[in-house]
XYZ file of C-alpha atoms in Angstrom:
669
model
C 13.815 17.817 17.680
C 12.852 18.340 14.046
C 14.067 16.801 10.815
C 14.381 18.761 7.613
C 12.269 17.235 4.856
C 14.569 16.576 1.915
C 12.905 13.839 -0.174
C 10.682 14.400 -3.203
C 9.077 10.989 -3.693
C 7.822 10.103 -7.192
C 5.415 7.161 -7.222
C 6.680 4.431 -9.563
C 4.394 1.523 -8.623
C 1.348 -0.098 -10.184
C -0.379 2.254 -12.638
C 2.516 4.643 -13.300
C 4.106 4.520 -16.753
C 7.877 4.380 -17.057
C 7.983 7.406 -19.341
C 5.887 9.550 -17.003
C 8.077 8.638 -14.035
C 11.217 9.494 -15.975
C 9.845 12.848 -17.127
C 8.850 13.747 -13.565
C 12.253 12.766 -12.181
C 14.022 14.702 -14.929
C 12.206 18.040 -14.537
C 11.976 17.983 -10.753
C 15.657 17.151 -10.370
C 16.587 20.039 -12.636
C 14.547 22.498 -10.590
C 14.944 21.177 -7.045
C 18.471 19.746 -6.829
C 20.556 19.991 -4.655
C 18.019 21.166 -2.086
C 16.046 17.926 -2.330
C 16.571 14.312 -3.359
C 14.076 13.447 -6.113
C 13.633 9.675 -6.039
C 11.152 6.950 -7.029
C 9.014 5.280 -4.362
C 6.905 2.123 -4.551
C 3.370 1.602 -3.313
C 4.667 -0.940 -0.808
C 6.953 1.699 0.691
C 4.094 4.218 0.932
C 2.005 1.687 2.858
C 4.681 0.215 5.114
C 7.629 2.562 5.544
C 7.936 5.770 7.635
C 8.402 8.077 4.654
C 6.296 11.001 5.834
C 8.821 12.525 8.252
C 11.424 13.088 5.510
C 9.110 13.734 2.544
C 8.910 17.293 1.220
C 6.471 16.339 -1.554
C 4.771 13.203 -2.882
C 4.343 13.113 -6.661
C 1.949 10.909 -8.636
C 2.865 10.966 -12.344
C 0.938 9.999 -15.460
C -0.369 6.503 -16.089
C -3.680 4.922 -15.101
C -5.230 5.862 -11.786
C -7.024 2.516 -11.373
C -3.601 0.987 -10.754
C -3.029 3.559 -8.016
C -6.391 2.660 -6.474
C -5.730 -1.088 -6.518
C -2.433 -0.608 -4.704
C -3.203 2.188 -2.269
C -6.917 2.187 -1.473
C -7.358 1.885 2.256
C -4.158 2.198 4.285
C -2.044 3.810 1.556
C -4.538 6.574 0.852
C -5.165 7.076 4.555
C -1.449 7.744 5.057
C -1.240 10.063 2.031
C -4.283 12.104 3.067
C -3.015 12.362 6.646
C 0.426 13.403 5.378
C -1.076 16.257 3.338
C -3.431 17.395 6.100
C -0.471 17.624 8.482
C 1.511 19.916 6.201
C 2.652 17.707 3.323
C 2.573 18.422 -0.404
C 0.877 16.275 -3.065
C 1.572 16.803 -6.779
C -0.730 14.922 -9.157
C 0.194 14.994 -12.836
C -2.512 13.897 -15.324
C -3.476 10.449 -13.913
C -2.211 11.681 -10.556
C -4.690 14.548 -10.893
C -7.636 12.238 -11.554
C -6.493 10.179 -8.554
C -6.276 13.212 -6.269
C -9.827 14.377 -6.999
C -12.990 13.389 -5.141
C -14.387 11.832 -8.321
C -12.891 10.550 -11.560
C -14.897 10.514 -14.793
C -12.779 9.246 -17.692
C -14.114 8.563 -21.201
C -17.686 8.101 -20.004
C -19.653 6.013 -22.507
C -16.594 4.331 -24.057
C -17.113 0.644 -23.308
C -13.405 -0.167 -23.441
C -11.904 2.852 -21.702
C -14.539 4.183 -19.291
C -13.390 4.694 -15.703
C -15.897 6.285 -13.322
C -15.918 6.394 -9.546
C -15.233 8.244 -6.337
C -11.650 8.536 -5.087
C -10.462 8.314 -1.494
C -7.917 11.150 -1.431
C -10.391 13.868 -2.472
C -7.752 16.609 -2.319
C -9.726 18.438 -5.002
C -13.291 18.283 -3.647
C -14.935 18.017 -7.058
C -14.747 15.961 -10.264
C -11.863 15.584 -12.698
C -13.469 14.816 -16.059
C -11.690 13.669 -19.190
C -10.380 13.276 -21.636
C -10.466 17.017 -22.095
C -9.705 16.409 -25.776
C -10.426 13.384 -27.928
C -7.938 11.019 -29.494
C -6.199 9.573 -26.438
C -4.714 6.079 -26.697
C -2.740 4.340 -23.979
C 0.991 4.002 -24.657
C 0.762 6.169 -27.761
C 1.419 9.734 -28.874
C -1.407 9.588 -31.383
C -3.673 11.815 -29.282
C -0.910 14.041 -27.901
C -1.203 17.793 -28.376
C 0.674 21.006 -27.691
C -2.284 22.530 -25.902
C -2.365 26.275 -25.102
C -2.797 27.119 -21.419
C -3.966 30.463 -20.076
C -2.177 31.294 -16.824
C -3.941 32.966 -13.899
C -1.032 35.194 -12.895
C -2.928 36.667 -9.977
C -3.311 33.360 -8.116
C 0.161 32.219 -9.136
C 1.778 35.488 -8.049
C 4.493 35.245 -10.695
C 5.034 38.237 -12.950
C 7.742 36.516 -14.991
C 5.409 33.739 -16.201
C 4.015 34.067 -19.725
C 0.239 34.621 -19.814
C -0.203 31.836 -22.357
C 2.047 28.963 -23.448
C 1.742 25.530 -25.044
C 2.108 22.445 -22.869
C 2.213 18.703 -23.584
C -1.220 17.104 -23.256
C -2.225 13.448 -23.620
C -5.400 12.256 -21.929
C -5.699 14.587 -18.946
C -8.883 15.940 -17.435
C -10.544 19.214 -16.577
C -11.372 20.165 -12.977
C -15.106 20.704 -13.215
C -16.426 23.980 -11.808
C -13.196 24.516 -9.876
C -14.042 28.155 -9.193
C -17.062 27.058 -7.132
C -14.725 25.509 -4.559
C -12.842 28.713 -3.881
C -14.182 28.870 -0.327
C -12.668 25.391 0.231
C -9.177 26.571 -0.671
C -9.178 25.792 -4.408
C -7.411 28.174 -6.807
C -7.255 27.838 -10.580
C -3.657 28.338 -11.717
C -4.217 27.712 -15.427
C -7.134 27.125 -17.789
C -7.312 25.389 -21.151
C -7.207 28.216 -23.691
C -8.993 26.035 -26.263
C -12.560 24.900 -25.421
C -12.547 21.385 -24.003
C -14.513 18.551 -25.584
C -16.113 17.567 -22.271
C -18.100 19.819 -19.956
C -15.640 21.468 -17.585
C -17.980 24.049 -16.150
C -17.296 27.753 -16.257
C -13.501 27.954 -15.994
C -12.193 24.883 -17.895
C -9.573 24.525 -15.160
C -6.459 22.672 -16.350
C -4.276 23.076 -13.245
C -5.517 23.718 -9.705
C -4.013 24.408 -6.296
C -5.897 22.987 -3.320
C -5.329 23.904 0.315
C -5.835 20.747 2.391
C -5.526 21.141 6.151
C -2.016 22.414 6.830
C -0.766 21.102 3.468
C -1.518 21.589 -0.207
C -2.022 19.758 -3.496
C -1.168 20.707 -7.069
C -3.263 18.802 -9.623
C -2.785 19.004 -13.386
C -4.555 17.771 -16.507
C -1.709 18.498 -18.934
C 1.951 17.628 -18.327
C 4.042 20.699 -17.378
C 6.857 18.296 -16.397
C 7.302 16.994 -19.963
C 10.271 18.661 -21.680
C 10.286 18.753 -25.460
C 13.905 17.617 -25.591
C 12.857 14.236 -24.173
C 10.128 13.567 -26.731
C 10.750 11.457 -29.839
C 9.673 13.431 -32.901
C 9.446 10.203 -34.901
C 6.812 8.659 -32.630
C 3.398 7.995 -34.198
C 3.767 9.859 -37.458
C 4.483 13.385 -38.754
C 1.759 15.078 -36.685
C 3.652 14.425 -33.468
C 6.777 15.972 -34.958
C 4.876 19.254 -35.243
C 3.681 18.876 -31.649
C 7.276 18.590 -30.463
C 8.301 21.614 -32.528
C 5.533 23.719 -30.945
C 6.490 22.544 -27.447
C 10.140 23.363 -28.108
C 9.269 26.972 -28.927
C 7.441 27.397 -25.605
C 9.663 25.249 -23.420
C 11.162 28.187 -21.534
C 7.667 29.425 -20.642
C 6.710 25.921 -19.483
C 9.696 25.823 -17.120
C 8.940 29.261 -15.678
C 5.365 28.189 -15.038
C 6.485 24.955 -13.341
C 8.934 26.908 -11.159
C 6.129 29.229 -10.078
C 3.869 26.282 -9.199
C 6.558 24.612 -7.095
C 7.322 27.907 -5.379
C 3.639 28.385 -4.540
C 3.749 24.976 -2.848
C 6.557 26.259 -0.615
C 9.407 24.308 -2.185
C 12.869 25.861 -2.587
C 13.331 26.164 -6.352
C 16.505 26.887 -8.288
C 15.721 29.916 -10.395
C 18.516 28.865 -12.717
C 17.781 25.369 -13.965
C 20.128 22.740 -12.610
C 20.989 20.431 -15.503
C 21.862 16.889 -14.535
C 25.656 16.863 -14.995
C 27.448 14.679 -17.519
C 29.411 11.727 -16.255
C 33.105 12.553 -16.024
C 36.242 10.507 -16.513
C 37.227 8.164 -13.705
C 40.806 8.298 -12.441
C 42.436 5.106 -11.141
C 45.483 5.643 -8.940
C 47.457 3.953 -6.163
C 49.569 5.002 -3.211
C 52.454 3.442 -5.144
C 51.648 4.317 -8.778
C 53.248 1.117 -10.072
C 50.551 -0.847 -8.206
C 48.011 0.350 -10.777
C 49.552 -2.011 -13.346
C 49.326 -4.887 -10.880
C 45.677 -4.089 -10.193
C 44.870 -3.989 -13.917
C 46.626 -7.319 -14.370
C 44.211 -8.840 -11.829
C 41.299 -7.635 -13.969
C 42.482 -9.142 -17.261
C 39.756 -11.815 -17.278
C 37.105 -9.104 -17.678
C 39.049 -6.993 -20.192
C 38.623 -7.152 -23.953
C 39.750 -5.120 -26.949
C 37.511 -3.519 -29.545
C 38.755 -1.298 -32.364
C 42.100 -1.006 -30.618
C 40.537 0.213 -27.372
C 40.583 -1.686 -24.084
C 37.342 -2.196 -22.152
C 36.465 -3.611 -18.750
C 33.152 -5.417 -19.072
C 30.986 -5.356 -15.944
C 27.504 -6.758 -15.378
C 25.928 -3.295 -15.170
C 28.558 -0.975 -16.660
C 31.217 -0.990 -19.333
C 34.452 0.922 -18.697
C 36.929 2.034 -21.357
C 40.598 2.415 -20.460
C 41.799 5.674 -21.963
C 45.444 4.633 -22.072
C 46.368 1.179 -23.431
C 47.962 -0.911 -20.659
C 51.437 -2.354 -21.172
C 50.548 -5.762 -19.766
C 47.674 -6.559 -22.120
C 48.265 -8.692 -25.219
C 45.947 -8.295 -28.159
C 42.683 -10.143 -27.772
C 39.666 -10.691 -29.986
C 36.557 -8.652 -29.500
C 34.507 -10.680 -27.019
C 31.424 -8.465 -26.918
C 29.227 -7.843 -29.923
C 26.964 -5.169 -28.447
C 29.152 -2.781 -26.495
C 27.387 0.523 -25.810
C 29.312 3.639 -26.647
C 28.864 7.250 -25.666
C 30.781 8.682 -28.572
C 32.408 11.187 -26.215
C 30.881 13.114 -23.349
C 27.117 12.761 -23.217
C 24.573 15.504 -23.609
C 22.954 15.506 -20.172
C 20.193 17.884 -21.207
C 17.759 15.011 -21.693
C 16.712 11.748 -20.029
C 19.509 9.183 -20.098
C 19.940 5.546 -19.146
C 23.394 5.680 -17.596
C 23.879 1.938 -17.952
C 24.184 2.455 -21.711
C 26.989 4.981 -21.384
C 30.561 3.732 -21.440
C 32.415 5.056 -18.389
C 36.017 6.086 -19.097
C 38.888 5.238 -16.794
C 42.284 6.924 -16.924
C 44.797 4.532 -15.363
C 47.626 6.524 -13.741
C 50.464 3.989 -13.730
C 53.361 6.449 -13.465
C 52.161 9.061 -10.963
C 49.173 10.686 -9.293
C 46.560 12.566 -11.338
C 47.516 16.179 -11.845
C 45.515 18.692 -9.792
C 44.316 20.291 -13.032
C 42.775 16.968 -14.126
C 40.882 16.538 -10.849
C 40.351 20.085 -9.622
C 37.941 19.052 -6.846
C 40.069 16.253 -5.396
C 43.804 16.625 -4.834
C 45.323 13.136 -5.029
C 48.710 14.352 -3.783
C 47.059 15.731 -0.632
C 45.028 12.560 -0.115
C 47.967 10.165 -0.385
C 50.189 12.430 1.712
C 47.617 12.428 4.523
C 47.045 8.694 4.119
C 50.769 8.034 4.647
C 50.809 10.349 7.673
C 47.882 8.639 9.413
C 49.153 5.158 8.521
C 52.503 5.920 10.110
C 50.861 6.380 13.520
C 49.109 2.987 13.691
C 49.997 -0.614 12.907
C 47.827 -1.620 9.935
C 48.533 -3.327 6.576
C 47.746 -0.089 4.723
C 45.179 -1.545 2.325
C 42.274 0.852 2.811
C 42.730 3.732 0.373
C 45.780 2.187 -1.306
C 43.815 2.142 -4.570
C 41.422 5.003 -5.370
C 38.936 5.330 -8.235
C 37.839 8.971 -8.352
C 35.301 10.701 -10.592
C 34.099 14.286 -10.512
C 30.604 13.136 -11.558
C 29.509 9.493 -11.217
C 26.218 7.622 -11.009
C 26.873 6.127 -7.567
C 30.125 4.870 -6.059
C 28.220 1.954 -4.499
C 26.426 1.036 -7.723
C 29.647 1.017 -9.761
C 31.049 -1.634 -7.424
C 28.071 -3.629 -6.185
C 26.216 -3.892 -9.514
C 29.309 -5.167 -11.318
C 30.065 -8.397 -9.396
C 32.491 -9.711 -12.021
C 34.598 -6.628 -11.336
C 33.987 -6.634 -7.585
C 35.210 -10.227 -7.234
C 38.622 -9.149 -8.497
C 39.137 -6.006 -6.412
C 41.287 -6.061 -3.259
C 40.097 -5.250 0.242
C 40.322 -1.503 0.815
C 39.746 -0.510 -2.831
C 37.797 2.757 -2.601
C 35.674 4.648 -5.117
C 34.962 8.311 -4.376
C 33.330 11.210 -6.189
C 32.588 14.919 -6.022
C 28.997 14.604 -7.294
C 26.708 11.570 -7.442
C 23.597 11.668 -9.575
C 22.054 8.473 -8.140
C 23.314 8.137 -4.561
C 21.745 5.316 -2.541
C 20.643 4.841 1.053
C 18.886 2.257 3.185
C 15.382 1.143 2.194
C 13.630 3.773 0.084
C 16.107 6.489 1.021
C 18.859 8.085 -1.000
C 21.720 10.231 0.117
C 21.752 13.749 -1.302
C 25.034 14.157 -3.135
C 25.937 17.777 -3.894
C 29.505 18.964 -4.340
C 31.180 19.284 -0.942
C 29.843 16.020 0.420
C 32.328 13.238 1.107
C 31.045 10.240 -0.838
C 32.918 6.973 -1.028
C 32.469 3.205 -1.164
C 35.076 0.723 0.064
C 35.367 -2.972 -0.831
C 36.018 -5.601 1.827
C 36.635 -9.302 1.216
C 35.461 -10.742 4.523
C 36.552 -14.396 5.012
C 33.688 -16.806 5.675
C 35.727 -18.548 8.389
C 35.789 -15.250 10.336
C 32.020 -14.774 10.233
C 31.406 -16.576 13.534
C 33.672 -14.410 15.687
C 33.255 -11.345 13.468
C 29.695 -11.351 11.996
C 29.279 -9.312 8.822
C 26.333 -7.381 10.300
C 28.700 -5.480 12.621
C 30.618 -3.892 9.732
C 27.933 -1.171 9.586
C 28.708 -0.343 13.215
C 32.456 -0.321 12.530
C 32.208 2.186 9.703
C 29.910 4.451 11.737
C 32.497 4.441 14.536
C 35.287 5.034 12.026
C 33.492 8.092 10.650
C 32.792 9.531 14.068
C 36.266 8.839 15.472
C 37.855 9.878 12.183
C 36.196 13.276 12.474
C 37.167 13.674 16.124
C 40.801 12.649 15.475
C 41.096 14.693 12.271
C 43.551 16.982 14.053
C 44.084 18.664 17.403
C 40.961 20.411 18.705
C 38.310 18.473 16.791
C 37.473 15.880 19.460
C 34.710 17.957 21.062
C 32.564 18.351 17.935
C 28.923 17.528 18.868
C 28.340 14.430 16.735
C 26.570 11.238 17.811
C 25.385 7.855 16.499
C 21.788 6.876 15.747
C 20.973 3.167 15.531
C 21.976 1.396 13.488
C 24.549 3.497 11.665
C 23.543 7.121 11.003
C 25.657 10.069 12.142
C 23.810 13.007 13.709
C 25.062 16.418 14.829
C 23.631 19.024 17.136
C 21.860 21.555 14.955
C 24.045 24.707 14.994
C 20.946 26.786 14.207
C 19.329 25.711 17.503
C 22.045 25.869 20.160
C 21.138 24.436 23.554
C 17.859 22.889 22.336
C 19.068 19.283 21.996
C 18.055 19.422 18.323
C 19.863 17.025 16.009
C 20.262 16.791 12.238
C 21.565 13.937 10.134
C 24.970 14.555 8.562
C 25.935 11.076 7.323
C 24.301 7.914 6.017
C 25.754 4.455 5.465
C 24.788 1.572 3.172
C 26.527 -1.817 3.424
C 25.769 -4.435 0.774
C 26.985 -8.003 1.048
C 27.159 -10.946 -1.361
C 28.669 -14.388 -0.787
C 31.171 -15.727 -3.317
C 33.977 -18.302 -3.113
C 34.183 -18.726 0.674
C 34.078 -15.028 1.414
C 31.621 -12.191 1.812
C 32.106 -9.378 -0.696
C 31.115 -6.146 1.024
C 30.609 -2.703 -0.454
C 30.552 -0.128 2.345
C 29.021 3.109 1.053
C 29.196 6.431 2.904
C 27.676 9.861 2.293
C 28.857 12.587 4.683
C 27.955 16.273 4.598
C 31.448 17.662 5.022
C 32.025 21.063 3.465
C 28.834 21.661 1.449
C 26.519 24.570 2.205
C 23.318 22.856 1.042
C 20.964 21.140 1.534
C 21.551 20.448 5.221
C 24.054 20.894 8.040
C 27.655 19.982 7.236
C 30.754 19.437 9.382
C 32.266 22.810 8.599
C 29.198 24.523 10.056
C 29.939 22.837 13.394
C 33.464 24.222 13.706
C 34.413 27.015 16.096
C 36.137 29.937 14.387
C 39.652 29.005 15.537
C 39.667 25.599 13.773
C 40.593 25.134 10.126
C 37.800 23.902 7.824
C 37.790 20.237 6.871
C 39.184 19.174 3.510
C 37.749 16.156 1.721
C 41.147 14.616 0.988
C 42.395 14.698 4.574
C 39.039 13.627 6.006
C 38.797 10.627 3.667
C 42.346 9.557 4.591
C 41.556 9.842 8.307
C 38.303 7.849 8.075
C 39.839 5.088 5.947
C 42.773 4.583 8.324
C 40.415 4.461 11.298
C 38.177 2.017 9.407
C 41.097 -0.283 8.601
C 42.359 -0.139 12.186
C 38.926 -1.093 13.529
C 38.355 -3.772 10.906
C 41.653 -5.509 11.708
C 40.800 -5.507 15.413
C 37.287 -6.749 14.638
C 38.678 -9.701 12.638
C 40.750 -10.744 15.636
C 38.369 -10.065 18.536
C 34.850 -9.474 17.229
C 32.653 -6.559 18.284
C 32.352 -7.109 22.039
C 34.181 -5.172 24.739
C 36.236 -2.431 23.109
C 33.765 -1.612 20.323
C 30.671 -1.996 22.487
C 31.977 0.572 24.951
C 32.874 2.965 22.149
C 29.501 2.548 20.429
C 27.509 3.219 23.605
C 29.677 6.245 24.426
C 28.620 7.887 21.210
C 25.050 6.783 20.561
C 21.928 8.797 21.245
C 19.739 6.128 22.767
C 20.883 5.396 26.320
C 17.656 4.462 28.148
C 15.543 6.232 25.517
C 11.844 5.341 25.771
C 10.263 4.485 22.410
C 7.004 3.198 20.984
C 6.963 -0.118 19.092
C 4.310 0.668 16.497
C 4.129 -2.851 15.045
C 3.482 -4.322 18.494
C 0.323 -2.373 19.196
C 2.026 0.761 20.508
C 3.983 -0.967 23.284
C 6.355 1.354 25.118
C 9.885 0.140 25.651
C 13.238 1.388 26.927
C 16.314 0.977 24.695
C 18.960 -1.127 26.462
C 21.619 -1.676 23.795
C 22.422 -4.086 20.959
C 22.859 -7.855 21.077
C 26.365 -9.292 20.881
C 25.555 -11.954 18.309
C 23.712 -10.152 15.490
C 23.679 -6.491 16.504
C 19.928 -6.417 17.099
C 18.435 -3.519 19.024
C 17.435 -4.569 22.545
C 14.337 -2.921 24.034
C 12.852 -3.610 27.473
C 9.042 -3.578 27.468
C 7.408 -1.114 29.862
C 4.048 -1.414 31.536
C 2.128 0.621 34.103
C 3.974 3.841 35.020
C 6.797 2.752 32.691
C 7.794 -0.134 34.934
C 9.626 -3.045 33.232
C 7.394 -6.031 32.449
C 10.355 -8.409 32.165
C 9.863 -8.899 28.414
C 12.714 -7.993 26.021
C 12.348 -7.176 22.325
C 15.113 -7.720 19.763
C 14.712 -5.699 16.560
C 16.563 -6.003 13.254
C 17.852 -2.915 11.495
C 16.766 -4.281 8.097
C 13.238 -5.016 9.333
C 12.583 -1.916 11.437
C 12.931 1.797 10.935
C 13.859 3.921 13.956
C 12.300 7.382 13.772
C 14.611 8.767 16.442
C 13.083 12.236 16.298
C 9.668 10.868 17.291
C 10.808 7.991 19.488
C 9.003 5.556 17.174
C 10.124 2.175 15.868
C 8.245 0.850 12.853
C 8.388 -2.649 11.455
C 9.242 -3.039 7.772
C 7.444 -5.979 6.170
């Protein structure tokens, strides 16, 4: 079995500057989405979590490489070097380039700024020496330049790239005598076109490609990921304004060069840049449209009026109601510093989405028109919801209220990060979207969220008095069963689709590209967040399911035989929500044992699977099931010739990561 590597991890821990991280995320997302998820990663995660199996590239941005050393020297660097040698990709930008070299020499002779020493990664076998040009100051643009780079088109193999262009520079180094390491797999991709102010050897290499084992590294002195549009022309005086103007002129050439570099590394690059989309309007609707007014009435304690407009004030987000509600009496402005977007935002630059007012259209007299929500037909959704509800005995709460947006930050974040709003929402309230720009997963993971994925988050108010017979931890198992059974009961003929469960709650499918090979690919991820408030647990159950999308990985429609109709998002969401409500009601009454246990084991991938417990010294164990009290994974220790030793292990899903494809369980600390 093999897993497709979909994560581009950008280091955001000790040593990295916020601005450098944001620039890296911005440019890489534009060029690599939706084929990859470009996300931040901490040093702790690099040291302790099993990131290597899903990582397409590890990126170290600008900052100060001593911070990287303090965090990652030893085990962290051992894992990074091993990852690259085994076929991984390392991208070091400015400070990340110093860090990826065998030796760093920075501002030698400057008593306050000098940093000199060997580095453990040694992806470039020589020295990175800087600053290539004088004037650098930490956290300042005073020494920044639009430095000309001369491209080596032969090594880059990219005819469309300009032979020379200007690139943002601020403190980077030169890769000394890089040409001398050609027999060790080093290629110079670009040189400084202006003589450097430190000795860089013959070539004055600014950007190098290094073959390392089965993998590769791209190390830069300048910043090809910095877009002029994201630079403040007013920073540090009039000289920097001219720098930004020069960079703006050459920005297209910079992007073509960066595309060529990423392509050389083997990454799948969008030849047409993929701008991060603007947030869209949110549409609030109900199965019975008049219930929208009732729902808004329940939110009146978090609603205020400013300049004649109504706002819902959350802890993380502010929402503006586009149509004044009939039930609201005039109230004084209760917030003095309400952010405003002034209309749709320009997404062609780095944005902090918390500062943007999200707009909600409350549909109190009917469903949203199909022209308003072209990618989600509310009439079809509610029609299917009624149909599925009519066949089972449930209250009909799940999906009764829908908040839909074509483009949102994250359906889970909108609910979970706004607890004042969440506390007032009914069980079954569901937020869904066509595109998420910040989808979330367990641990350091995210869920890729291109159009065609089914993405939704559902609220549950779980009574504290029910927690003994129906522990909250089992809700993740319920939703995984609801997804799987919802797919199989979508309509006649769908029950035989080859989908299974991976502990604790991932949905896997047989890879249609490898028939008969028992190869599986992940098609759905689940994230359940819980907070305790007022004698109840407030749950946000988030789901990302590859349904009808063509990229970046296998989707449900690719599993269908030719005689079955493709899935639609509206019908599939209605089916999953009704299954989820049916299971949740039964769970409240009877807990997880018996009925749900049998169903879970019927569908999971792990019956008697033999695994290695990495945190326990490589002990081998056979998976035996999950515990009935807290849903822990039960594993029977094996000894000589895989005979049981009599010892049982119980493993938490939040403390351990199950690399199913390698039969490896790792402890998260």
